[in-house]
GROMACS .gro file of C-alpha atoms in nm:
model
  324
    1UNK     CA    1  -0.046   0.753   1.844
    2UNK     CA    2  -0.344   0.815   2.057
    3UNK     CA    3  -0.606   0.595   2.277
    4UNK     CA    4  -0.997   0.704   2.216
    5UNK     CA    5  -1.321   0.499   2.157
    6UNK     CA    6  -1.595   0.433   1.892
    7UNK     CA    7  -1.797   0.209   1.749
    8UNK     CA    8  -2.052   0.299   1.453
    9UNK     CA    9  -2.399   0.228   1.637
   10UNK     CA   10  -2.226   0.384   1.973
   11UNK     CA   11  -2.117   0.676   1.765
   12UNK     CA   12  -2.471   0.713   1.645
   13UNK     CA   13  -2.595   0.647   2.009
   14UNK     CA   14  -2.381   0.880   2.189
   15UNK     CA   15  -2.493   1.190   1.943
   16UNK     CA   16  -2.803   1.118   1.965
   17UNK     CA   17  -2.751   1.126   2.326
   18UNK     CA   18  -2.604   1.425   2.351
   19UNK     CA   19  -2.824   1.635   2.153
   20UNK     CA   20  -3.211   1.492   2.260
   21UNK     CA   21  -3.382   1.560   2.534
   22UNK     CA   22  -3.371   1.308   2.768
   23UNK     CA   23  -3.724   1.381   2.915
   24UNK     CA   24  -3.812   1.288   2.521
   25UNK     CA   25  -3.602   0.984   2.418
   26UNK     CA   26  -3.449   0.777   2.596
   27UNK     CA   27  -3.118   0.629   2.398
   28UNK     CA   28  -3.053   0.227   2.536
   29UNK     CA   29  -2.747   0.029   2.396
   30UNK     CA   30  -2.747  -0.313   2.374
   31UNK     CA   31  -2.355  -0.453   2.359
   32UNK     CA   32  -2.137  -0.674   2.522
   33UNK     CA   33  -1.857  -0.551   2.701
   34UNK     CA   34  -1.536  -0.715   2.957
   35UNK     CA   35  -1.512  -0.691   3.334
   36UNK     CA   36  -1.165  -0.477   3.239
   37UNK     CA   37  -1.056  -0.174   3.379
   38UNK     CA   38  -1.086  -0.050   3.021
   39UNK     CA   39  -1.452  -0.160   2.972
   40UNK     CA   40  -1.576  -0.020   3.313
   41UNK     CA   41  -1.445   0.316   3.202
   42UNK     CA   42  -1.583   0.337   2.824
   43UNK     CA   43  -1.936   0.228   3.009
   44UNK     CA   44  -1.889   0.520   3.261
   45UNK     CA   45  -1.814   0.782   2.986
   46UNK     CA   46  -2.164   0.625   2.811
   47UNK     CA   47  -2.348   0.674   3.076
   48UNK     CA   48  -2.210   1.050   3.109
   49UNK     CA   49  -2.332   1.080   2.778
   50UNK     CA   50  -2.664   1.021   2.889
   51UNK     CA   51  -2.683   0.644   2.715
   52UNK     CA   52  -2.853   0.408   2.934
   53UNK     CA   53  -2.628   0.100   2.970
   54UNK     CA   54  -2.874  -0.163   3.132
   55UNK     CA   55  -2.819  -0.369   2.846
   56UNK     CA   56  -2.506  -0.359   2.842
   57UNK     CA   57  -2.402  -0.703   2.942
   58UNK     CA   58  -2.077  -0.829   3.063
   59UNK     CA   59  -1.819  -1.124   3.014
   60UNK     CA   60  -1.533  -1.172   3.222
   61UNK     CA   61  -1.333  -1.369   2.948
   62UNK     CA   62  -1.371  -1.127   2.690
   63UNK     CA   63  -1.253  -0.792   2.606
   64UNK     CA   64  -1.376  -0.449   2.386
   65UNK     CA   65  -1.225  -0.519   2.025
   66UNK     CA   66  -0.960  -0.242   1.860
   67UNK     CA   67  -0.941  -0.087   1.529
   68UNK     CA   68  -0.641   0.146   1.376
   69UNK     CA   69  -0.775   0.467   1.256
   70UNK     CA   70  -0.485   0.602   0.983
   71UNK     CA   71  -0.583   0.928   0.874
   72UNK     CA   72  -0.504   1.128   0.544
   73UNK     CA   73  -0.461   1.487   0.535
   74UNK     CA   74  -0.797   1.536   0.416
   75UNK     CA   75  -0.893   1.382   0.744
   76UNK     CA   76  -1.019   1.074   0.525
   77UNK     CA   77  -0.966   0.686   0.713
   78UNK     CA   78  -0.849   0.346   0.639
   79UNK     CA   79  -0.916   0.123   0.930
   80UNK     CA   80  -0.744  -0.208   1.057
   81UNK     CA   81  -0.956  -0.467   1.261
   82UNK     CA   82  -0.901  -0.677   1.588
   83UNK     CA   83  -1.252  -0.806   1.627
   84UNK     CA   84  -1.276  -1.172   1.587
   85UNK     CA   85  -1.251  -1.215   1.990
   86UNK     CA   86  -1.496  -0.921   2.115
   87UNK     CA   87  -1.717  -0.966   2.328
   88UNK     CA   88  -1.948  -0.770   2.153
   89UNK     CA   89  -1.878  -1.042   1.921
   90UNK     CA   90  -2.086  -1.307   2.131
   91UNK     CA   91  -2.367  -1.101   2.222
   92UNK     CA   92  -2.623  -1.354   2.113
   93UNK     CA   93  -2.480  -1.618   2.335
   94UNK     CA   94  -2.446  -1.421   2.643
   95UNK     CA   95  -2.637  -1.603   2.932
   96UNK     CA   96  -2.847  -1.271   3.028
   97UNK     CA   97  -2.925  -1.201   2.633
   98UNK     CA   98  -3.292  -1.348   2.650
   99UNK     CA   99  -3.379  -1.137   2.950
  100UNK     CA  100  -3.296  -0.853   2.719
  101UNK     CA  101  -3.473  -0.951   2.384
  102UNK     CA  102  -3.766  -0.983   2.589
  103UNK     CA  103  -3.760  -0.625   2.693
  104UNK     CA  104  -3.686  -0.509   2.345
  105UNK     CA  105  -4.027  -0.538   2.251
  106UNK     CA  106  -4.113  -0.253   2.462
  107UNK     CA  107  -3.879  -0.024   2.252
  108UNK     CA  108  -4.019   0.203   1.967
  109UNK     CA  109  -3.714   0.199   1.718
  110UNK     CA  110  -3.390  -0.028   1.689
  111UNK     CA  111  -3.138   0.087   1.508
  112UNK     CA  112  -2.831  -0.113   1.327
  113UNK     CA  113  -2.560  -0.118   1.092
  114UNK     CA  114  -2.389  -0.338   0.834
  115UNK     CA  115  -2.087  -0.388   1.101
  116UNK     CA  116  -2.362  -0.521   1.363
  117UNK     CA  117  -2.420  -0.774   1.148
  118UNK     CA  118  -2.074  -0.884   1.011
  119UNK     CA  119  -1.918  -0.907   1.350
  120UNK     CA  120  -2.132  -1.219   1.429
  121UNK     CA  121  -2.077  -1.588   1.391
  122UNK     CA  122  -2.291  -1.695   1.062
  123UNK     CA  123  -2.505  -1.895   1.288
  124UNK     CA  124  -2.591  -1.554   1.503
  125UNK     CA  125  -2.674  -1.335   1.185
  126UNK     CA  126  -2.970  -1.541   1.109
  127UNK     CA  127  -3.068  -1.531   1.488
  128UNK     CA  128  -3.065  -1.221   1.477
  129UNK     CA  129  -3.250  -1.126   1.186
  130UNK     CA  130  -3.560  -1.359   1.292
  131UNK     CA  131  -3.580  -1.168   1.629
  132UNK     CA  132  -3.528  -0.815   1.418
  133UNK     CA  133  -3.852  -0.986   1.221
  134UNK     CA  134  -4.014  -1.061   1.534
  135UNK     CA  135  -3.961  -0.737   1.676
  136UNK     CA  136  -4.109  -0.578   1.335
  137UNK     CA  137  -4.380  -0.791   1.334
  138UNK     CA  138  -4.464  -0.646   1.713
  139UNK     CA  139  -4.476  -0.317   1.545
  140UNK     CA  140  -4.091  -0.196   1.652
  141UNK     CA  141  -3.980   0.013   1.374
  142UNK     CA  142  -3.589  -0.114   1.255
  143UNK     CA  143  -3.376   0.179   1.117
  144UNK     CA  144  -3.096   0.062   0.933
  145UNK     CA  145  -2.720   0.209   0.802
  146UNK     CA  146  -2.528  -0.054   0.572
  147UNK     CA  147  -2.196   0.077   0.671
  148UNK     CA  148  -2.007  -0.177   0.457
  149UNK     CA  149  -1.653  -0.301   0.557
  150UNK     CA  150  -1.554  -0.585   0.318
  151UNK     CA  151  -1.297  -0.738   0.545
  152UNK     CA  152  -1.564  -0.772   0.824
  153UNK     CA  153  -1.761  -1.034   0.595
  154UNK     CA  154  -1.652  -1.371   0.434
  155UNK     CA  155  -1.765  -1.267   0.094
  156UNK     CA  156  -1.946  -0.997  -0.089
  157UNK     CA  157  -2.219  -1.271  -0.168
  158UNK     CA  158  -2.245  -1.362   0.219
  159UNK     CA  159  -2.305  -0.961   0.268
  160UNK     CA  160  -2.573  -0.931  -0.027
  161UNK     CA  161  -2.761  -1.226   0.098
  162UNK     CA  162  -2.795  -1.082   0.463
  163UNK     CA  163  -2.912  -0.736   0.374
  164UNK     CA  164  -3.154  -0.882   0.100
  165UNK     CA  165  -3.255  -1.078   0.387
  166UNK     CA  166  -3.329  -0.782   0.648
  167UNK     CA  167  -3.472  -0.497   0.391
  168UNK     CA  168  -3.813  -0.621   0.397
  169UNK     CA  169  -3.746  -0.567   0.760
  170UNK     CA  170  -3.692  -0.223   0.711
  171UNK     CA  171  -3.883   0.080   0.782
  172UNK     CA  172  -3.584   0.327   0.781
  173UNK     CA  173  -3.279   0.310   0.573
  174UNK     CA  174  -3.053   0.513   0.615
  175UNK     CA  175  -2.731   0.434   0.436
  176UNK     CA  176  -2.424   0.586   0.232
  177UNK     CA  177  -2.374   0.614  -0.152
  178UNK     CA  178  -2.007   0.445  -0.113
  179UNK     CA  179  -2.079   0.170   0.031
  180UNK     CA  180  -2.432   0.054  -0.137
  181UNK     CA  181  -2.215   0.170  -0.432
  182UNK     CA  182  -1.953  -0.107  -0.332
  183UNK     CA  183  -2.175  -0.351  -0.242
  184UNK     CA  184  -2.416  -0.287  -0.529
  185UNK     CA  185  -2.263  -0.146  -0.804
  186UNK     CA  186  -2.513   0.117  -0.803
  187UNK     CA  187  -2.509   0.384  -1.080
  188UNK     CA  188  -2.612   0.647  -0.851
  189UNK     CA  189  -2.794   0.787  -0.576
  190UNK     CA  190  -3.172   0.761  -0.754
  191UNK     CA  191  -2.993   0.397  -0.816
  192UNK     CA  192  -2.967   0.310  -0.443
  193UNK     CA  193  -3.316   0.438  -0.374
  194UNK     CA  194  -3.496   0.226  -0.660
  195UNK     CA  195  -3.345  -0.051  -0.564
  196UNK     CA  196  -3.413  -0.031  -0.171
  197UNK     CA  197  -3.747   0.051  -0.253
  198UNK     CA  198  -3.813  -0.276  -0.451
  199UNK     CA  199  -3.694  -0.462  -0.182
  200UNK     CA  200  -3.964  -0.331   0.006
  201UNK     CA  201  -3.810  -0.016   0.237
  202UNK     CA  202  -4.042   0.279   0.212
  203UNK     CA  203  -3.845   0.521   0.399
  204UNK     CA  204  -3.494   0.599   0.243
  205UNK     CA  205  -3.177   0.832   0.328
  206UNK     CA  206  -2.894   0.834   0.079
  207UNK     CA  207  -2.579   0.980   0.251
  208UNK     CA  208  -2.320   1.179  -0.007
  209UNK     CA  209  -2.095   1.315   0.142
  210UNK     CA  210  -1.973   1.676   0.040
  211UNK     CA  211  -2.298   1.681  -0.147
  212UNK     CA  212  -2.540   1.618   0.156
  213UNK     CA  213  -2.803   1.387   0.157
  214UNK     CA  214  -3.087   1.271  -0.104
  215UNK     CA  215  -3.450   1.136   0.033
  216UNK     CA  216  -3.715   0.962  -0.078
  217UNK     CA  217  -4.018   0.900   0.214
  218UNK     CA  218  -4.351   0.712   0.195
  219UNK     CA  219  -4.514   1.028   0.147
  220UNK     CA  220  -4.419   1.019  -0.211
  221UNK     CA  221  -4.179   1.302  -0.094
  222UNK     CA  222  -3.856   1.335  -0.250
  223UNK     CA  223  -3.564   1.587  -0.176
  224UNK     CA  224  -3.161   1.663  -0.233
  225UNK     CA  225  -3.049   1.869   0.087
  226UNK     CA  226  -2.726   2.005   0.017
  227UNK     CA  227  -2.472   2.046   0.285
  228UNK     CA  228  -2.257   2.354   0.367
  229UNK     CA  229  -1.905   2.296   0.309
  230UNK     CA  230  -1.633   2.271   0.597
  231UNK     CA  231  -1.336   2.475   0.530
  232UNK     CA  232  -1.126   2.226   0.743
  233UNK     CA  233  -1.165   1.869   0.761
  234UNK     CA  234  -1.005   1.709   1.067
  235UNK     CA  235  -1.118   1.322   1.056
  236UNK     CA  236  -1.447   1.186   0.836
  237UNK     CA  237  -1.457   0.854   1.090
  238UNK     CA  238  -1.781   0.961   1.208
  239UNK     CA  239  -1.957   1.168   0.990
  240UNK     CA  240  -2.243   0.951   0.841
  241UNK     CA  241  -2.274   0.835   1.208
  242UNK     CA  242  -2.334   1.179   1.345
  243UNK     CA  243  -2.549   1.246   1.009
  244UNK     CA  244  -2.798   0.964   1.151
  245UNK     CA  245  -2.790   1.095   1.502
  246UNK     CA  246  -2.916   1.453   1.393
  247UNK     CA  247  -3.180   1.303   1.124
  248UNK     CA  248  -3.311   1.026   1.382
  249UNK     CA  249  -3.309   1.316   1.666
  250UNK     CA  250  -3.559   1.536   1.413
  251UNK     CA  251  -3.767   1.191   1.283
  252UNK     CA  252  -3.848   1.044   1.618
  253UNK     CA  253  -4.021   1.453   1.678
  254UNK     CA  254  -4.219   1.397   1.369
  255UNK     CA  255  -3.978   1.665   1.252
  256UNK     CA  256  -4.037   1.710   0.810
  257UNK     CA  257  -3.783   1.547   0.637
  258UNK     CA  258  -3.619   1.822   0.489
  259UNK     CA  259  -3.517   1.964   0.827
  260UNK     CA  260  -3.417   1.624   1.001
  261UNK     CA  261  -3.155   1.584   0.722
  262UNK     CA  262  -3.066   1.967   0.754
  263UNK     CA  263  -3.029   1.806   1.149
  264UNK     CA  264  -2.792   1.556   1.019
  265UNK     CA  265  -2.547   1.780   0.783
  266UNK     CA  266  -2.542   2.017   1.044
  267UNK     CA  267  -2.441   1.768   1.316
  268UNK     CA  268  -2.211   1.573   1.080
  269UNK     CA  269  -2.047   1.935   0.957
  270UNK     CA  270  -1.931   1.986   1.327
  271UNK     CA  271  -1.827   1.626   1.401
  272UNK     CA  272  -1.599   1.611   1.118
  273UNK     CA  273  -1.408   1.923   1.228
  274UNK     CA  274  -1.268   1.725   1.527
  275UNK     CA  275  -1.031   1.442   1.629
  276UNK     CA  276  -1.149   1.116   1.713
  277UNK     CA  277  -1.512   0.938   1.585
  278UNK     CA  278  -1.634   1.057   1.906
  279UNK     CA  279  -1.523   1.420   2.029
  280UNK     CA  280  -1.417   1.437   2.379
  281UNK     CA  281  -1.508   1.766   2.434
  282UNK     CA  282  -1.845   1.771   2.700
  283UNK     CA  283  -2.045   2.055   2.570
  284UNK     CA  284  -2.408   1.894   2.423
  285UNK     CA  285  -2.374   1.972   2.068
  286UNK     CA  286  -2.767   2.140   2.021
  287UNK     CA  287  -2.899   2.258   1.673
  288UNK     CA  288  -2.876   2.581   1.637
  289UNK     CA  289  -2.541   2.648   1.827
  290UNK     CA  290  -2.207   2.490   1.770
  291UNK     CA  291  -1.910   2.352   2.036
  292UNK     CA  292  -1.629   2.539   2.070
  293UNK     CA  293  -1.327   2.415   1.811
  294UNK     CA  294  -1.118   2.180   1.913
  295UNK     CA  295  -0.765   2.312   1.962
  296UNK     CA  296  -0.602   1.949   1.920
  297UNK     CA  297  -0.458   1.894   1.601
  298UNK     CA  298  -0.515   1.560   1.405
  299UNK     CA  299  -0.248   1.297   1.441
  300UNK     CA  300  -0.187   1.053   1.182
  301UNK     CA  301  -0.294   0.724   1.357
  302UNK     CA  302  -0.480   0.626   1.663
  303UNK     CA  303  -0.537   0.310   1.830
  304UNK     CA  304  -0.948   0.300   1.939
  305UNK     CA  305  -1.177   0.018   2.139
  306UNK     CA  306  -1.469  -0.053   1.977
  307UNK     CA  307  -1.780  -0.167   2.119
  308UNK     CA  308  -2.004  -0.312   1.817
  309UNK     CA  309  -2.408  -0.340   1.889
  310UNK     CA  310  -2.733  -0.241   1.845
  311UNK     CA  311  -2.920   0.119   1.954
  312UNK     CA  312  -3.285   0.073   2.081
  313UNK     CA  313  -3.492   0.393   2.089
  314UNK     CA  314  -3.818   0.481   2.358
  315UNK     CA  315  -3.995   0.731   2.313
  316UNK     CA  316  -4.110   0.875   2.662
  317UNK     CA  317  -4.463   0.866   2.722
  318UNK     CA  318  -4.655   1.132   2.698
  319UNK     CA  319  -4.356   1.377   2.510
  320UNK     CA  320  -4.473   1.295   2.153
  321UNK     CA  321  -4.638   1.016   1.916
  322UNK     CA  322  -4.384   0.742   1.761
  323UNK     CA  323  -4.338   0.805   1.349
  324UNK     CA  324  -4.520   0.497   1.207
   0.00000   0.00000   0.00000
């Protein structure tokens, strides 16, 4: 059994990270995290990364959450929780929280998941989706991955009625088959996109797995990108995560579609080839050019912190125009 770290959103955060120029976008995470020796180290290693961490805020009676990873030999995941007590957890009620909402506005994209949501009180969701509607309203663009995990919500109905809730929100969806599938029942991939689109998100990215990634833009453009297959899978954990990271780093360079979800397979093939949803191997992972292998063969479980929250995206003046 091995320690490492994760998170979805800091997954997505810390590729994104590592492969943009930092003179181009500047990558801020907004969590809660403990005055431990164990959440002053996973904040150093985010910084290293090249995350800024100013919103970051801490609470000396709370602590990062933990999740099981138990891996497959296909390198496919179940997952056990211990989130109820996070810190991340009470990130709404954290004293210093307004003094960051009122620098979000400032921010060109924020980016979420399903698991950002289901990790808060019932009382916080709804907070949080009026200042996500505030925020939208201000002309912040809100990207979006549902990332489903039932036994993070009360109910199936308490997760349909928040994401019907935050899709007119939406500018950027970016989500996978399985788990609109799950949550859904949708037939299909052209399924998922109809159905986002009616509730009002113009900008869509299904996720498929071994068969790459459909999309359907407000350009009336749509496209299947296939993937190229990995001869040896090591651990899925991250892979959509990583997929979002090398689309988002294409879209927010007014990239074409087709090549920001090339970005994203490409990203995702080399993510999944490793250990761990976040590789601990330094070299920035640029497109074009892959890390070394990892030599470290895949154990069967791990024990991993998680730090649940949201990713808010500036684009650097004067490097390039935000996407509308």
């Amino acid at each position: 059994m091995q320690q490492n770290y994760g998170g979805d959103a800091l997954n997505t955060a810390t590729y994104l990270a590592r492969t943009a120029q930092p003179e181009r976008i500047e990558v801020r995470y907004v969590s809660a995290m403990g005055t431990d020796k164990l959440s002053s180290r996973m904040i150093e290693r985010w910084r290293e990364d090249g995350i800024n961490t100013d919103w970051v805020l801490l609470a000396e009676n709370r602590q990062p959450g933990l999740y099981l990873v138990q891996l497959d030999a296909e390198g496919e995941r179940t997952f056990l929780y211990w989130r109820d007590q996070s810190a991340a957890r009470y990130l709404l009620r954290h004293p210093d929280y307004p003094q960051v909402l009122a620098g979000l506005q400032d921010m060109d994209m924020v980016y979420l998941s399903g698991i950002s949501l289901a990790i808060l009180p019932e009382e916080d969701r709804f907070l949080l989706l009026q200042q996500l509607a505030d925020l939208a309203a201000k002309g912040v663009e809100i990207a979006f991955d549902s990332n489903y995990r039932a036994s993070l919500w009360e109910s199936l109905a308490h997760t349909r009625d928040i994401y019907t809730r935050l899709m007119p929100l939406v500018s950027l969806a970016l989500v996978t088959f399985e788990d609109d599938q799950a949550v859904w029942q949708d037939a299909d991939e052209n399924a998922t996109i109809t159905r986002l689109r009616q509730n009002g998100v113009k900008n869509i990215v299904v996720k498929s797995g071994k068969r790459g990634a459909v999309f359907s833009n407000d350009k009336g453009v749509y496209c299947h990108v296939p993937t190229t297959p990995v001869a040896h899978v090591v651990d899925t954990s991250a892979a959509g995560d990583s997929f979002n990271a090398g689309f988002l780093n294409g879209y927010l360079q007014g990239k074409d579609w087709e090549t920001c979800c090339r970005q994203g397979n490409q990203l995702a093939g080399v993510v999944i080839r490793h250990r761990a949803p976040l590789s601990t191997e330094r070299q920035p992972l640029l497109f074009g050019m892959r890390s070394a292998e990892s030599s470290v063969k895949s154990r069967p479980s791990e024990i991993t912190p998680v730090s649940d929250g949201l990713i808010y995206l500036k684009l650097l003046k004067g490097a390039f125009q935000t996407v509308s």
